[in-house]
Structure formats: C-alpha cells, structure tokens
C-alpha cells in the first residue's frame, strides 16, 4: 500500500476508480494531479485495523479509457464481495445509506458521502487550518474557490481576535469587574 504512509502520517491521492461509458477504470483525480493529505493517528489506526481484517485486493482495470489496452493493477482497500473494484453508487447503496439510517438519521443529499468532505473541511477550519492548506488537501487548485465554498463554516473571528491580543498582554488583562 504505497499510497498510505503510516510511518510518516500521509495519504497520497494519486488515482481514483472512475465510471466511464458504463465501465470502471483507473484514472487521475478530478484535477488531474496527485496530492498528499495528512493522515491522523486515529484514522491510521482504524485503517490499519481494517486492513488487518480485510487485506487489500489487487484489481486490474483499464487506464482512463475502457477501450484501452493499457491496464494498471492497484491494491484497493474497499472492494466488492467478488474482489472487484467498487462503484461509488454501490458503496452508497449497500454501505453508506444503511449506516446513515442505522445512526437514526434521514438518508438525504445532506447526509450523503459528499457530506464527509464538508465535515472534514469544517473540522479543519474550526481548528484554525489555513484556507491554502485546506484547498490543497481537498484537491482545489484555487484557494479562493475553497474560501467561497467554505467561508460560512469558518469560526467567528471576533472572539479569536480579542483572545489573540489578550494573550500578548496577559499582565494587562484585568479580572472580570476590575478596572485597569
């Protein structure tokens, strides 16, 4: 699993499984370039536990064009019960939507797989991650696009501004009710 760097804490996004003309193929990501995303320890441990229980399966598919003779073989973490590449719609139908319902939520567009991107983005923004870094992790070529899409998720800056300046002058911060 060369795409997962457990020791360094990185996930390398270098390809995806696409659905082209009714067939699955390997291909470049939507932006046609690879990227690295930090792999948190909690996620790495859960992923390693999954891989220990369900080892990756080597799958061979055409590259980009279903009619192409050029094929590539890659180890996939999620596969069908017949050890084939998994369509995202199949995963959504047999795994994601049932899990959403089991969690007591209504299955809708707002609870779909794409909502994970928004959850990830909001968690990073809330923790103070920069728009430039978030854009890179999400595969956006323009941080301005990321800002326009996720600006409503950014935490309020007024209290952070007050706290930042108060932290610079801790001796001047009066106890509540005290006059300086």
GROMACS .gro file of C-alpha atoms in nm:
model
  180
    1UNK     CA    1   0.000   0.000   0.000
    2UNK     CA    2   0.243   0.263  -0.123
    3UNK     CA    3  -0.033   0.526  -0.119
    4UNK     CA    4  -0.063   0.505   0.260
    5UNK     CA    5   0.239   0.625   0.458
    6UNK     CA    6   0.159   0.505   0.809
    7UNK     CA    7   0.503   0.597   0.945
    8UNK     CA    8   0.510   0.949   0.801
    9UNK     CA    9   0.139   1.015   0.852
   10UNK     CA   10   0.039   1.084   0.492
   11UNK     CA   11  -0.224   0.961   0.248
   12UNK     CA   12  -0.124   1.001  -0.118
   13UNK     CA   13  -0.410   1.059  -0.360
   14UNK     CA   14  -0.270   0.954  -0.697
   15UNK     CA   15  -0.563   0.790  -0.875
   16UNK     CA   16  -0.929   0.705  -0.846
   17UNK     CA   17  -1.174   0.449  -0.973
   18UNK     CA   18  -1.397   0.619  -1.229
   19UNK     CA   19  -1.709   0.512  -1.412
   20UNK     CA   20  -1.660   0.580  -1.785
   21UNK     CA   21  -1.900   0.466  -2.055
   22UNK     CA   22  -2.059   0.206  -1.825
   23UNK     CA   23  -1.721   0.059  -1.717
   24UNK     CA   24  -1.488   0.107  -1.427
   25UNK     CA   25  -1.139   0.238  -1.498
   26UNK     CA   26  -0.847   0.375  -1.302
   27UNK     CA   27  -0.776   0.738  -1.374
   28UNK     CA   28  -0.636   1.061  -1.245
   29UNK     CA   29  -0.828   1.258  -0.989
   30UNK     CA   30  -1.074   1.525  -1.094
   31UNK     CA   31  -0.796   1.786  -1.103
   32UNK     CA   32  -0.559   1.553  -1.292
   33UNK     CA   33  -0.292   1.580  -1.027
   34UNK     CA   34  -0.194   1.394  -0.715
   35UNK     CA   35  -0.191   1.535  -0.365
   36UNK     CA   36  -0.090   1.448  -0.010
   37UNK     CA   37  -0.329   1.464   0.282
   38UNK     CA   38  -0.219   1.440   0.646
   39UNK     CA   39  -0.319   1.103   0.796
   40UNK     CA   40  -0.417   1.150   1.162
   41UNK     CA   41  -0.314   0.877   1.405
   42UNK     CA   42  -0.673   0.787   1.492
   43UNK     CA   43  -0.761   0.738   1.128
   44UNK     CA   44  -0.437   0.548   1.062
   45UNK     CA   45  -0.512   0.305   1.345
   46UNK     CA   46  -0.869   0.247   1.224
   47UNK     CA   47  -0.745   0.199   0.868
   48UNK     CA   48  -0.474  -0.043   0.981
   49UNK     CA   49  -0.732  -0.243   1.180
   50UNK     CA   50  -0.950  -0.261   0.867
   51UNK     CA   51  -0.654  -0.373   0.655
   52UNK     CA   52  -0.560  -0.638   0.912
   53UNK     CA   53  -0.914  -0.777   0.896
   54UNK     CA   54  -0.970  -0.721   0.525
   55UNK     CA   55  -0.640  -0.722   0.333
   56UNK     CA   56  -0.621  -0.505   0.021
   57UNK     CA   57  -0.722  -0.674  -0.305
   58UNK     CA   58  -0.520  -0.626  -0.625
   59UNK     CA   59  -0.752  -0.520  -0.906
   60UNK     CA   60  -0.664  -0.465  -1.271
   61UNK     CA   61  -0.857  -0.207  -1.473
   62UNK     CA   62  -0.804  -0.006  -1.792
   63UNK     CA   63  -0.638   0.332  -1.752
   64UNK     CA   64  -0.875   0.625  -1.820
   65UNK     CA   65  -1.041   0.469  -2.128
   66UNK     CA   66  -1.248   0.149  -2.100
   67UNK     CA   67  -1.148   0.053  -2.457
   68UNK     CA   68  -0.778   0.099  -2.388
   69UNK     CA   69  -0.542  -0.198  -2.385
   70UNK     CA   70  -0.337  -0.014  -2.124
   71UNK     CA   71  -0.424  -0.152  -1.781
   72UNK     CA   72  -0.295  -0.097  -1.432
   73UNK     CA   73  -0.313  -0.309  -1.120
   74UNK     CA   74  -0.351  -0.150  -0.779
   75UNK     CA   75  -0.435  -0.269  -0.429
   76UNK     CA   76  -0.778  -0.147  -0.327
   77UNK     CA   77  -0.894  -0.106   0.032
   78UNK     CA   78  -1.265  -0.134  -0.047
   79UNK     CA   79  -1.385  -0.394  -0.298
   80UNK     CA   80  -1.692  -0.592  -0.390
   81UNK     CA   81  -1.765  -0.934  -0.241
   82UNK     CA   82  -1.613  -1.076  -0.561
   83UNK     CA   83  -1.287  -0.884  -0.512
   84UNK     CA   84  -1.358  -0.630  -0.783
   85UNK     CA   85  -1.346  -0.252  -0.792
   86UNK     CA   86  -1.637  -0.096  -0.609
   87UNK     CA   87  -1.865   0.157  -0.777
   88UNK     CA   88  -1.933   0.456  -0.557
   89UNK     CA   89  -2.306   0.417  -0.618
   90UNK     CA   90  -2.290   0.057  -0.495
   91UNK     CA   91  -2.098   0.162  -0.183
   92UNK     CA   92  -2.354   0.435  -0.125
   93UNK     CA   93  -2.645   0.191  -0.162
   94UNK     CA   94  -2.513  -0.110   0.035
   95UNK     CA   95  -2.291   0.053   0.298
   96UNK     CA   96  -2.326   0.427   0.343
   97UNK     CA   97  -2.705   0.475   0.331
   98UNK     CA   98  -2.775   0.178   0.562
   99UNK     CA   99  -2.519   0.317   0.810
  100UNK     CA  100  -2.685   0.659   0.798
  101UNK     CA  101  -3.025   0.503   0.870
  102UNK     CA  102  -2.878   0.283   1.147
  103UNK     CA  103  -2.745   0.600   1.309
  104UNK     CA  104  -3.102   0.730   1.321
  105UNK     CA  105  -3.054   0.991   1.051
  106UNK     CA  106  -3.260   1.052   0.742
  107UNK     CA  107  -3.088   0.944   0.423
  108UNK     CA  108  -3.068   1.253   0.202
  109UNK     CA  109  -2.826   1.456  -0.004
  110UNK     CA  110  -2.712   1.639   0.309
  111UNK     CA  111  -2.616   1.307   0.474
  112UNK     CA  112  -2.454   1.160   0.164
  113UNK     CA  113  -2.089   1.067   0.117
  114UNK     CA  114  -2.005   1.416  -0.008
  115UNK     CA  115  -2.107   1.549   0.334
  116UNK     CA  116  -1.786   1.392   0.466
  117UNK     CA  117  -1.584   1.648   0.268
  118UNK     CA  118  -1.782   1.928   0.431
  119UNK     CA  119  -1.739   1.772   0.775
  120UNK     CA  120  -1.364   1.738   0.717
  121UNK     CA  121  -1.339   2.096   0.593
  122UNK     CA  122  -1.541   2.237   0.883
  123UNK     CA  123  -1.336   2.043   1.140
  124UNK     CA  124  -1.009   2.174   0.994
  125UNK     CA  125  -1.134   2.532   0.967
  126UNK     CA  126  -1.265   2.522   1.323
  127UNK     CA  127  -0.921   2.405   1.438
  128UNK     CA  128  -0.760   2.703   1.263
  129UNK     CA  129  -0.622   2.535   0.948
  130UNK     CA  130  -0.544   2.778   0.668
  131UNK     CA  131  -0.758   2.803   0.356
  132UNK     CA  132  -0.448   2.737   0.143
  133UNK     CA  133  -0.373   2.408   0.322
  134UNK     CA  134  -0.739   2.303   0.315
  135UNK     CA  135  -0.757   2.375  -0.059
  136UNK     CA  136  -0.454   2.152  -0.112
  137UNK     CA  137  -0.600   1.867   0.094
  138UNK     CA  138  -0.935   1.887  -0.087
  139UNK     CA  139  -0.767   1.898  -0.428
  140UNK     CA  140  -0.881   2.250  -0.515
  141UNK     CA  141  -0.646   2.434  -0.749
  142UNK     CA  142  -0.769   2.774  -0.631
  143UNK     CA  143  -0.779   2.855  -0.257
  144UNK     CA  144  -1.025   3.132  -0.348
  145UNK     CA  145  -1.272   2.864  -0.456
  146UNK     CA  146  -1.226   2.687  -0.122
  147UNK     CA  147  -1.283   3.014   0.061
  148UNK     CA  148  -1.602   3.085  -0.135
  149UNK     CA  149  -1.740   2.734  -0.071
  150UNK     CA  150  -1.646   2.703   0.297
  151UNK     CA  151  -1.640   3.062   0.428
  152UNK     CA  152  -1.971   3.005   0.609
  153UNK     CA  153  -1.804   2.726   0.810
  154UNK     CA  154  -1.520   2.943   0.937
  155UNK     CA  155  -1.542   3.018   1.307
  156UNK     CA  156  -1.625   3.368   1.417
  157UNK     CA  157  -1.309   3.573   1.428
  158UNK     CA  158  -1.416   3.839   1.678
  159UNK     CA  159  -1.351   3.630   1.990
  160UNK     CA  160  -1.029   3.487   1.843
  161UNK     CA  161  -0.913   3.844   1.774
  162UNK     CA  162  -0.984   3.951   2.133
  163UNK     CA  163  -0.810   3.641   2.270
  164UNK     CA  164  -0.505   3.684   2.045
  165UNK     CA  165  -0.439   4.037   2.170
  166UNK     CA  166  -0.519   3.948   2.533
  167UNK     CA  167  -0.264   3.668   2.506
  168UNK     CA  168   0.001   3.920   2.400
  169UNK     CA  169  -0.056   4.126   2.716
  170UNK     CA  170  -0.150   3.880   2.992
  171UNK     CA  171  -0.039   4.116   3.271
  172UNK     CA  172  -0.281   4.381   3.150
  173UNK     CA  173  -0.584   4.155   3.139
  174UNK     CA  174  -0.793   4.254   3.436
  175UNK     CA  175  -1.006   4.019   3.636
  176UNK     CA  176  -1.370   4.046   3.543
  177UNK     CA  177  -1.507   4.358   3.705
  178UNK     CA  178  -1.166   4.506   3.790
  179UNK     CA  179  -1.062   4.838   3.646
  180UNK     CA  180  -0.718   4.865   3.488
   0.00000   0.00000   0.00000
